[in-house]
Short mmCIF file of C-alpha atoms in Angstrom, two decimals:
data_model
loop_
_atom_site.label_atom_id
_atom_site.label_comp_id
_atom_site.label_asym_id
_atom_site.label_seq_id
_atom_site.Cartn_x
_atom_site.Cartn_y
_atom_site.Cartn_z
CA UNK A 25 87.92 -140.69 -22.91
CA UNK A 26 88.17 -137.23 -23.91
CA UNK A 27 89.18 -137.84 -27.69
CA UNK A 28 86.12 -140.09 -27.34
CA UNK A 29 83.73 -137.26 -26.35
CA UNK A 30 84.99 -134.80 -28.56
CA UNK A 31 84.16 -137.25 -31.86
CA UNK A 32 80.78 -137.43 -30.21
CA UNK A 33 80.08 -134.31 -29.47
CA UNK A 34 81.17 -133.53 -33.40
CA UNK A 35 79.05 -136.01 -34.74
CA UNK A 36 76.34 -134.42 -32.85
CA UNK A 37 76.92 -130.86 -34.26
CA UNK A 38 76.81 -132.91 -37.42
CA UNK A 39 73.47 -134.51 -37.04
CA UNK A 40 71.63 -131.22 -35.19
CA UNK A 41 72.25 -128.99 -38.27
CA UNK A 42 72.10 -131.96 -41.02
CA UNK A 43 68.99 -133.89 -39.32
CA UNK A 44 65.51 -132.28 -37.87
CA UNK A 45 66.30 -135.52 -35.27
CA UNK A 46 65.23 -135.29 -31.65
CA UNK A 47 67.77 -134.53 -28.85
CA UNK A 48 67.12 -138.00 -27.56
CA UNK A 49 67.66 -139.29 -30.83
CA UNK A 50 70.98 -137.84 -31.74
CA UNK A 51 72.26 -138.77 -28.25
CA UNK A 52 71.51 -141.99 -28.55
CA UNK A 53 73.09 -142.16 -32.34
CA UNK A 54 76.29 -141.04 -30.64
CA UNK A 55 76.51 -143.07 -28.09
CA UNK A 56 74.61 -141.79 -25.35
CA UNK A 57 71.85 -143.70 -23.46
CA UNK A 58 71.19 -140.90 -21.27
CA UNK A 59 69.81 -137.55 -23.09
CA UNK A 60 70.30 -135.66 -20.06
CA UNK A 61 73.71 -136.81 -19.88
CA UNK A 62 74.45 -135.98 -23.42
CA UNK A 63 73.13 -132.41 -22.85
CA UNK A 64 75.43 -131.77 -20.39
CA UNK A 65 78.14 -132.80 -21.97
CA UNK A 66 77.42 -130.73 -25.00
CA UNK A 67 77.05 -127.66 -23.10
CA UNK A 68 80.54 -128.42 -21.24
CA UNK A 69 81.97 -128.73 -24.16
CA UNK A 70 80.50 -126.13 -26.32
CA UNK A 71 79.10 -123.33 -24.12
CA UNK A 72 75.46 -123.97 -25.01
CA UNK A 73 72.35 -126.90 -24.62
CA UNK A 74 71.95 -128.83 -28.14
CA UNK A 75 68.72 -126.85 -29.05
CA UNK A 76 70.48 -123.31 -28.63
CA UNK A 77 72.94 -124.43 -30.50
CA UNK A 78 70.84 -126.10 -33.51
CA UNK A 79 68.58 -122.71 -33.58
CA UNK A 80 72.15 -120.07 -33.32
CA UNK A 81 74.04 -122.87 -36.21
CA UNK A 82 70.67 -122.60 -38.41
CA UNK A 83 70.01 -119.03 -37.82
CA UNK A 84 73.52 -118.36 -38.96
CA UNK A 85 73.50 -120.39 -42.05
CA UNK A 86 70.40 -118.70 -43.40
CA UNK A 87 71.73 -115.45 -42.81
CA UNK A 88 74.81 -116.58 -44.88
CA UNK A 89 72.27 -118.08 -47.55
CA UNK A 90 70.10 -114.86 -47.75
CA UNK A 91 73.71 -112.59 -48.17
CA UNK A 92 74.88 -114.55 -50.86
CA UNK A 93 71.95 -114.41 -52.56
#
């Protein structure tokens, strides 16, 4: 079960910072009928809600973007 939630919980990092997809969307992609559910999860697992972590993942790669330019 928990190999099973990490490869979710990856493929959800994947889609937040590859896809402008809702939360709802991307939890049910991976396997989640339950947004709120899938939420929790994510913040038990990564230390923050999906959206905090979509904005803090972006806002890091366009710092990276705007250095190596």
């Amino acid at each position: 079960i928990d190999w099973l939630k990490r490869e979710r919980i990856n493929q959800a990092k994947k889609r937040l910072l590859e896809t402008d997809d809702t939360i709802a969307e991307i939890a049910d992609a991976t396997g989640y009928y339950d947004q709120f559910y899938f939420s929790r999860d994510f913040k038990r697992m990564t230390g923050l809600p999906p959206t905090a972590y979509r904005a803090r993942e972006r806002a890091h790669m366009r710092r990276s973007a705007e250095n190596e330019a």
